[in-house]
Tab-separated table of C-alpha atoms and ligand atoms in Angstrom:
chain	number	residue	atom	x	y	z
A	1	UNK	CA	-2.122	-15.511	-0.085
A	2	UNK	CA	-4.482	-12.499	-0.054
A	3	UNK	CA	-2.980	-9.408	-1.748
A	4	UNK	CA	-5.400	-6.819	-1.293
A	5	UNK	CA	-6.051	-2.693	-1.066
A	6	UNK	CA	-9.163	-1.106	0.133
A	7	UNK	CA	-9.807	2.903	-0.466
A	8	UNK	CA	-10.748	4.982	2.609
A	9	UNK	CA	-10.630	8.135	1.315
A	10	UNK	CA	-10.262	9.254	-2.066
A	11	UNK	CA	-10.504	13.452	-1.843
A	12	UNK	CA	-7.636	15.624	-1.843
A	13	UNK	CA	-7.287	18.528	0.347
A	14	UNK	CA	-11.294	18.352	1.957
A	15	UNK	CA	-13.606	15.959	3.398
A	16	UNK	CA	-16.839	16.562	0.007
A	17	UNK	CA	-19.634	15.211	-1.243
A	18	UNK	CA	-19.245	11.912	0.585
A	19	UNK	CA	-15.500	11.793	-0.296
A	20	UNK	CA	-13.029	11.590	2.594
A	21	UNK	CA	-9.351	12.738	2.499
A	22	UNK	CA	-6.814	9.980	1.825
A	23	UNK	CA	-6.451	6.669	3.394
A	24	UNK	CA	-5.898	2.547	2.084
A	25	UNK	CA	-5.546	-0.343	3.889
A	26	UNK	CA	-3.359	-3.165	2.321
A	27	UNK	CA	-4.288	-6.354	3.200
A	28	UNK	CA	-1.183	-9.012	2.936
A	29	UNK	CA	-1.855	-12.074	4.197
A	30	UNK	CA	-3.590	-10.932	6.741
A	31	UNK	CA	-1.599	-8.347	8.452
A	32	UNK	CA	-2.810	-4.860	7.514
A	33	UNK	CA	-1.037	-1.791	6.145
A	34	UNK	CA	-2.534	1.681	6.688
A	35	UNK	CA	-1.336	4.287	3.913
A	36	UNK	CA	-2.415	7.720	4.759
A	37	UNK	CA	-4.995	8.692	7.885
A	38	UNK	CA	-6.180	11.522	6.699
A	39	UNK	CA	-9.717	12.814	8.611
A	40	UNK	CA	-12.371	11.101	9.102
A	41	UNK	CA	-10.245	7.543	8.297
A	42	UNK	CA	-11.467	6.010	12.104
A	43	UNK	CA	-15.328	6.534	10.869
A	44	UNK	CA	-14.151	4.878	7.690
A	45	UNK	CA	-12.342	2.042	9.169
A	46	UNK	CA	-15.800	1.128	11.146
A	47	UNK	CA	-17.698	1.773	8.230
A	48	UNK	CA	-15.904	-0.752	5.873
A	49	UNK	CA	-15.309	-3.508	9.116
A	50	UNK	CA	-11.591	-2.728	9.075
A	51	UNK	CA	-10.391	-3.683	12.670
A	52	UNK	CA	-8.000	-1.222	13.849
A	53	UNK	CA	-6.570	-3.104	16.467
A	54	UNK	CA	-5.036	-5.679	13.773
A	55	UNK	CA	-2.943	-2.500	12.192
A	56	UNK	CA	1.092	-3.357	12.876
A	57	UNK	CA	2.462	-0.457	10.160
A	58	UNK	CA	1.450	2.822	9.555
A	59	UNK	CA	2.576	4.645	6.504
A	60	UNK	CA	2.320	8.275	6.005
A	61	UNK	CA	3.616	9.743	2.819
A	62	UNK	CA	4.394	13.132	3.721
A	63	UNK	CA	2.626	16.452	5.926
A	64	UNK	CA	0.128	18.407	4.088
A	65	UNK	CA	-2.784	18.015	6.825
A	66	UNK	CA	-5.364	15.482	4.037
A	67	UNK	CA	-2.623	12.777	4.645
A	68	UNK	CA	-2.394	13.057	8.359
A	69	UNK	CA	-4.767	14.615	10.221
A	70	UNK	CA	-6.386	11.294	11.167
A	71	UNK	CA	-3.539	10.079	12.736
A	72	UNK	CA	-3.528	11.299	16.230
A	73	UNK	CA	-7.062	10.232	16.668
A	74	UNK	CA	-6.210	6.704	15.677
A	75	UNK	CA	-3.211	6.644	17.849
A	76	UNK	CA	-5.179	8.169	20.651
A	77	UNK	CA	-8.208	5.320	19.906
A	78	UNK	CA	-5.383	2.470	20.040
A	79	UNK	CA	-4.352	3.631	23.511
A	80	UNK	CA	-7.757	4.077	24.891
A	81	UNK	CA	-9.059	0.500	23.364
A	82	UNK	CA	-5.893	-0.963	25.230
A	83	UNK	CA	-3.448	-1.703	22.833
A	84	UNK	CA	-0.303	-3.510	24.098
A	85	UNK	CA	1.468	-4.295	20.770
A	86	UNK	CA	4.313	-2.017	19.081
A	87	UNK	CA	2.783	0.241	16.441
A	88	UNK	CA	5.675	0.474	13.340
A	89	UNK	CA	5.260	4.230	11.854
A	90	UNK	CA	7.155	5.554	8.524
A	91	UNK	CA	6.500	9.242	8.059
A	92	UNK	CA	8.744	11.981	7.861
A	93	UNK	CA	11.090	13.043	10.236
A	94	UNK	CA	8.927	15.804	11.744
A	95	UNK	CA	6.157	14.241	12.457
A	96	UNK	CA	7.038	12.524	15.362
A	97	UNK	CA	7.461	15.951	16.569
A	98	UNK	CA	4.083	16.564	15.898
A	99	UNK	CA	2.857	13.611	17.840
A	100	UNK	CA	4.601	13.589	20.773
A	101	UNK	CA	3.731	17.730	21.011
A	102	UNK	CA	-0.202	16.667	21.288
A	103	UNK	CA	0.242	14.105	23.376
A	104	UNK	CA	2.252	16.058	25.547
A	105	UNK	CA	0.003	19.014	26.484
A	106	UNK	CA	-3.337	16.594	26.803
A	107	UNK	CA	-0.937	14.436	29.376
A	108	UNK	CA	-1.239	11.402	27.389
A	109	UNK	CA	1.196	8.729	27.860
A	110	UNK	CA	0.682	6.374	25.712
A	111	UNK	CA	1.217	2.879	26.715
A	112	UNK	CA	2.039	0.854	23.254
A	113	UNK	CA	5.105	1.967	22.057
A	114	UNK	CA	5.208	4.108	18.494
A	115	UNK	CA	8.489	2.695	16.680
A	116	UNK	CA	9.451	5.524	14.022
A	117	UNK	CA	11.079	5.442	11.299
A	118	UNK	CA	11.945	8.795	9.618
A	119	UNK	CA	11.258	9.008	5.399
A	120	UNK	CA	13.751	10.590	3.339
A	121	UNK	CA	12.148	11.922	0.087
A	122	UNK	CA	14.917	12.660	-1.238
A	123	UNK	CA	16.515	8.481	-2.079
A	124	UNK	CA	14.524	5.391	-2.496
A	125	UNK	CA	14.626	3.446	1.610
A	126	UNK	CA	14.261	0.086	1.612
A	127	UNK	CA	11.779	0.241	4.977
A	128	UNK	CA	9.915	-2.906	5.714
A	129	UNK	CA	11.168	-6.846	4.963
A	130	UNK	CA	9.571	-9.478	6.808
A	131	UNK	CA	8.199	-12.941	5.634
A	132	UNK	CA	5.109	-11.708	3.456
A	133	UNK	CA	6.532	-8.326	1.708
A	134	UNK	CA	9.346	-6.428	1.081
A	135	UNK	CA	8.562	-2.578	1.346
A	136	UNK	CA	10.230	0.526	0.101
A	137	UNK	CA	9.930	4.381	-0.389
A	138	UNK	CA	9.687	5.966	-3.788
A	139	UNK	CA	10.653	10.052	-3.521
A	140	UNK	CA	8.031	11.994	-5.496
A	141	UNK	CA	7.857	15.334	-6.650
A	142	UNK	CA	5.711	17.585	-4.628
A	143	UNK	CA	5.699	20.975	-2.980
A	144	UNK	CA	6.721	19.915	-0.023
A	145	UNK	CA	9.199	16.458	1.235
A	146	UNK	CA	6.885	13.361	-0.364
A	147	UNK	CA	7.377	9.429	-0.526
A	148	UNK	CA	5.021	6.555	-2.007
A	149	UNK	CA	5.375	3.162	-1.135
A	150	UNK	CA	6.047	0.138	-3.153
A	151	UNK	CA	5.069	-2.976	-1.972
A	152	UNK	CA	6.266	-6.185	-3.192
A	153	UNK	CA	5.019	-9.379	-2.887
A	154	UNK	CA	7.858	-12.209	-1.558
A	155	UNK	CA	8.123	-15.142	-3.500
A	156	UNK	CA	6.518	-18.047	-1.409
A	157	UNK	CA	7.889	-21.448	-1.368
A	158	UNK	CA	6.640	-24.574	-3.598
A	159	UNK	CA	3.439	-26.130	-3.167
A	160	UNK	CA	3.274	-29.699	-1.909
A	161	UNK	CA	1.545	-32.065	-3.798
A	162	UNK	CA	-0.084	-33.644	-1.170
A	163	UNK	CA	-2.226	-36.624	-2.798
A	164	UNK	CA	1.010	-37.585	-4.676
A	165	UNK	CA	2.925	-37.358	-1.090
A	166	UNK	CA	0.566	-39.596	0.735
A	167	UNK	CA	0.873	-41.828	-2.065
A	168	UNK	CA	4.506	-42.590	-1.964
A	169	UNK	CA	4.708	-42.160	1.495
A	170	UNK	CA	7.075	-39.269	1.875
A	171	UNK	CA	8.074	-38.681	5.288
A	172	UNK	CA	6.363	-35.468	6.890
A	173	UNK	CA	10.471	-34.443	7.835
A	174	UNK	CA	11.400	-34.152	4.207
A	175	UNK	CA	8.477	-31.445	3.781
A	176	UNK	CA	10.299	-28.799	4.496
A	177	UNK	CA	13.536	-29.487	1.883
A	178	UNK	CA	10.904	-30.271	-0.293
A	179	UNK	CA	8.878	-26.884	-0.857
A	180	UNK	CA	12.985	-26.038	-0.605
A	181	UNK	CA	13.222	-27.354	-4.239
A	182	UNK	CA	15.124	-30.218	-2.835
A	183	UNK	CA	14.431	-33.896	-4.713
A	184	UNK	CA	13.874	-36.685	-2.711
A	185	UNK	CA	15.008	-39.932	-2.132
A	186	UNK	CA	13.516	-42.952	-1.112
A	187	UNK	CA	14.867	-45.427	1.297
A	188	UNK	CA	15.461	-47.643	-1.616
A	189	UNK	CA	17.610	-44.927	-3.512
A	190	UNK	CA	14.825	-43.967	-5.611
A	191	UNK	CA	14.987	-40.524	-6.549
A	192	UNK	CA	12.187	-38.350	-6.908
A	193	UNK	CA	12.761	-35.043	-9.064
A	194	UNK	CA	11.267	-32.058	-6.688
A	195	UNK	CA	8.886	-30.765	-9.678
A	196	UNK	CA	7.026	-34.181	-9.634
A	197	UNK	CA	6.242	-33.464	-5.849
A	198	UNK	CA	5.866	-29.926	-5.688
A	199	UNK	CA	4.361	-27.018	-7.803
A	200	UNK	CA	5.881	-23.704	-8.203
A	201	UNK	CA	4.093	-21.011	-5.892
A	202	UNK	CA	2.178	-17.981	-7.559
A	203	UNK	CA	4.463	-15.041	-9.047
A	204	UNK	CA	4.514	-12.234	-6.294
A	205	UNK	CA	2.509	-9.320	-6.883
A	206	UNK	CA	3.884	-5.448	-6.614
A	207	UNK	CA	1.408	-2.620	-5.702
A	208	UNK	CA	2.844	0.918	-5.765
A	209	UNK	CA	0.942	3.985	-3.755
A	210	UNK	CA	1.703	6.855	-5.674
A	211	UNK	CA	0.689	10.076	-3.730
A	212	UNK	CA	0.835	13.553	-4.661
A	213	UNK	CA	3.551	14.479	-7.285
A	214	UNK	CA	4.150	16.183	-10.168
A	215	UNK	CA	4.310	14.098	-13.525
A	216	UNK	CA	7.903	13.541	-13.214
A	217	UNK	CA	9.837	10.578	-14.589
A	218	UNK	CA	12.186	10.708	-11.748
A	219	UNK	CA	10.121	7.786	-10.502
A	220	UNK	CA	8.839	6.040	-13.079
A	221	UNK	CA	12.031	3.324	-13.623
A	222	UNK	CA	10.934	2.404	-9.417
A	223	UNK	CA	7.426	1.498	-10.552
A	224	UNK	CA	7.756	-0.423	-13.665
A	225	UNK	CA	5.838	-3.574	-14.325
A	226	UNK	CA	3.348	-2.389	-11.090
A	227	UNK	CA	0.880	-4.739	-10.790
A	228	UNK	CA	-1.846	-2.452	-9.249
A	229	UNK	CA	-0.609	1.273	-9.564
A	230	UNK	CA	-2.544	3.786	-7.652
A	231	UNK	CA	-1.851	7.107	-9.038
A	232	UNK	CA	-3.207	10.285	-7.809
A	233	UNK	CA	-5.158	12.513	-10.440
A	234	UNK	CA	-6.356	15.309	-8.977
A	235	UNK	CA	-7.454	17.522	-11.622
A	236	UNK	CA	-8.692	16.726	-15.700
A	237	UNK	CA	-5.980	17.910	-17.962
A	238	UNK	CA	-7.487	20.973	-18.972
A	239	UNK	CA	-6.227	21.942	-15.527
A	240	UNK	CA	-2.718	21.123	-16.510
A	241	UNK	CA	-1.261	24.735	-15.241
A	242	UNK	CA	-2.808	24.512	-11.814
A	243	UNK	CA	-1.720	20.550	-11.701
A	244	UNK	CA	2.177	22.179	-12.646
A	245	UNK	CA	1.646	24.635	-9.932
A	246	UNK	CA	0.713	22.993	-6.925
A	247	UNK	CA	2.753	19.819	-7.923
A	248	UNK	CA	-0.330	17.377	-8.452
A	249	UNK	CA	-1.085	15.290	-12.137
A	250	UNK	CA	-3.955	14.677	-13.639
A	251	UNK	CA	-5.593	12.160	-14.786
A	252	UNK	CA	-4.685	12.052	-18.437
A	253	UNK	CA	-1.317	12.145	-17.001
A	254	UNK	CA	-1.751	9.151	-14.366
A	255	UNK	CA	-2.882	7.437	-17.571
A	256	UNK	CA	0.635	8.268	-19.449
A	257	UNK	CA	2.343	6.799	-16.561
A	258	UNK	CA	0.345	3.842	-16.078
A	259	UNK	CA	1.372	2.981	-20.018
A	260	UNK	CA	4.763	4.202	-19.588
A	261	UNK	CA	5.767	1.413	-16.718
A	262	UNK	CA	3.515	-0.767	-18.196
A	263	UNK	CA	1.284	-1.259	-15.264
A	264	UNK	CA	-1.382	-4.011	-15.240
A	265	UNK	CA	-3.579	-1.935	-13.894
A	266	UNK	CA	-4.286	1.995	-12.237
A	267	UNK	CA	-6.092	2.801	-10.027
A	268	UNK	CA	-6.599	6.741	-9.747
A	269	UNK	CA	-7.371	8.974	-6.745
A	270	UNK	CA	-7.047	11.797	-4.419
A	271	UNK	CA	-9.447	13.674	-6.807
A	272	UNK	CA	-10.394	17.719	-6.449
A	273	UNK	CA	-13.157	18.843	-4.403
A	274	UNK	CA	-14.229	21.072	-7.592
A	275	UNK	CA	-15.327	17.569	-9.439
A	276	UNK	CA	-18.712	16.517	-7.949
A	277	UNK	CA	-18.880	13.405	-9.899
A	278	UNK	CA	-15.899	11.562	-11.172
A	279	UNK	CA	-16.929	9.778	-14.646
A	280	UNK	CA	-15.079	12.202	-16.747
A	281	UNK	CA	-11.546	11.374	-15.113
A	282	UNK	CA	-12.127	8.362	-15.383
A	283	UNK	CA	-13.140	8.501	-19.085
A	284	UNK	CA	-9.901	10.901	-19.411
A	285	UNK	CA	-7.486	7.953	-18.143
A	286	UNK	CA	-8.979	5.377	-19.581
A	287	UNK	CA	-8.647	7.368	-23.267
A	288	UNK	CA	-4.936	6.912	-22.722
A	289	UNK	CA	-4.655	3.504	-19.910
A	290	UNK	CA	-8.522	1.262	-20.586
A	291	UNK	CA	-7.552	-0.571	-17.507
A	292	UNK	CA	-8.655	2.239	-15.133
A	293	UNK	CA	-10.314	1.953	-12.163
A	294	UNK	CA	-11.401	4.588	-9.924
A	295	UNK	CA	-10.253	4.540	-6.317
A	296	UNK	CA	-13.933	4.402	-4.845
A	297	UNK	CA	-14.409	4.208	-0.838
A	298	UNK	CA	-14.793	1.320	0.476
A	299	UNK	CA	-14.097	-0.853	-2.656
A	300	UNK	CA	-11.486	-3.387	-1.907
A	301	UNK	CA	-9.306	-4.418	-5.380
A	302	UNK	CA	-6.995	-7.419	-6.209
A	303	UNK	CA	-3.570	-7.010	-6.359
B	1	ZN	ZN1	-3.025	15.621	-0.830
B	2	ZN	ZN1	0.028	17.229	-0.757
């Protein structure tokens, strides 16, 4: 089952030197997950082949304008291309407001219909659960009302082993009861112990999105044992007291956290416009976390 994110935009605040404001796309089986449309994230999406049209749920993780201000262009886009389907959209509560106040004095009506669902940064929201992932909110710490999102992986049902099926002859009916767990029996009474017809399925993956916040450890029991943690890291560490100020870490600190909740693996982003090339926060989390990767457009990573 593919498990998969791919960066659209990596720069906080401004579009700069090639680096677009923040967006992802999860792929899960499939079915794709936008996190973030910040500018410029439609010219992205054709530039890395990401179909638009296939997008069900739209996360935003809170208002400052390098988060969002893609959105109503993508919205608008959907309408114009024809889309039909419901569009699911987690954001908070305001920014429907927002929406429907630009669509409202261009005399748009949009014909799919935009199913909200208002964040609230301040408790953890269980927000998504459908047959592929389970999906929740984790309240950050940032100067304004902020949520990541933690996604995590259901556990699939057992394998069949199908050479050892057509072997015995097991009855396509009992296929279901079997990846079940269920033994079988035979019509002879023969019983068959389910882990001699089965395998167990893969262990379920978690990826958390960690947008802006302050290093805070209000959130850190949420995201323990990540999988794939992104983690923004928007400034070195020498730039601890501007970090503090405007409620952002850095990347020495994305590396603490990443240790602390014993993540398999970070993944840092959302990086300053004042760094022109990114080696050296990269070399500053990986001092603390070695399994650092940074979140480069258009790379797609493994959850
Ligand atoms: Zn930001
Ligand atoms: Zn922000």
């Amino acid at each position: 089952m593919k498990f998969e994110v791919t960066i659209l935009g990596s720069s906080s605040a401004t579009p700069i030197y090639n680096r677009n404001p923040t967006s992802q796309v999860l792929n899960i089986n499939e079915r794709l997950y936008l996190i973030d449309c910040g500018e410029g994230t439609q010219q992205q999406m054709l530039r890395f082949d990401v179909r638009a049209s296939r997008i069900d749920h739209i996360f935003i993780s809170h208002l400052h304008g390098d988060h969002y201000l893609g959105l109503v262009g993508l919205l608008s886009s959907l309408h114009l291309n024809g889309r039909k389907k419901p569009l699911k959209l987690f954001g908070p509560p305001q920014l429907m407001e927002i929406i429907d106040l630009q669509f409202k004095y261009s005399e748009t009506t949009i014909q799919y219909a935009i199913d909200f669902f208002p964040t609230d940064a301040t408790r953890r929201q269980v927000i998504v659960v459908n047959e592929d992932v389970t999906i929740e909110t984790i309240p950050l710490d940032h100067r304004i009302a902020c949520t990541g999102f933690l996604f995590r992986q259901k556990k699939r049902l057992r394998k069949l082993l199908k050479d050892e099926l057509e072997r015995l002859q097991v009855p396509v009916e009992v296929f279901t009861a079997l990846k079940k767990g269920a033994d079988y029996t035979d019509l002879k009474g023969k019983v068959y112990k389910n882990d001699t017809l089965t395998t167990d399925s893969d262990v379920p993956k978690t990826y958390a999105y960690c947008s802006d916040t302050l290093f805070n450890e209000q959130y850190f029991a949420q995201i323990n044992n990540t999988d794939l943690l992104y983690h923004e890291a928007t400034f070195l560490h020498n730039m601890v007291d501007r970090a503090n100020e405007t409620h952002h870490t850095t990347a020495l600190q994305a590396g603490q956290i990443a240790l602390t909740v014993n993540a398999k693996k970070l993944l840092i982003g959302h990086f300053s416009a004042r760094y022109k090339t990114l080696d050296e926060l990269l070399e500053e989390a990986q001092s603390v976390f070695p399994n650092t990767a940074l979140a480069i457009e258009g790379r797609t990573f493994v959850v």
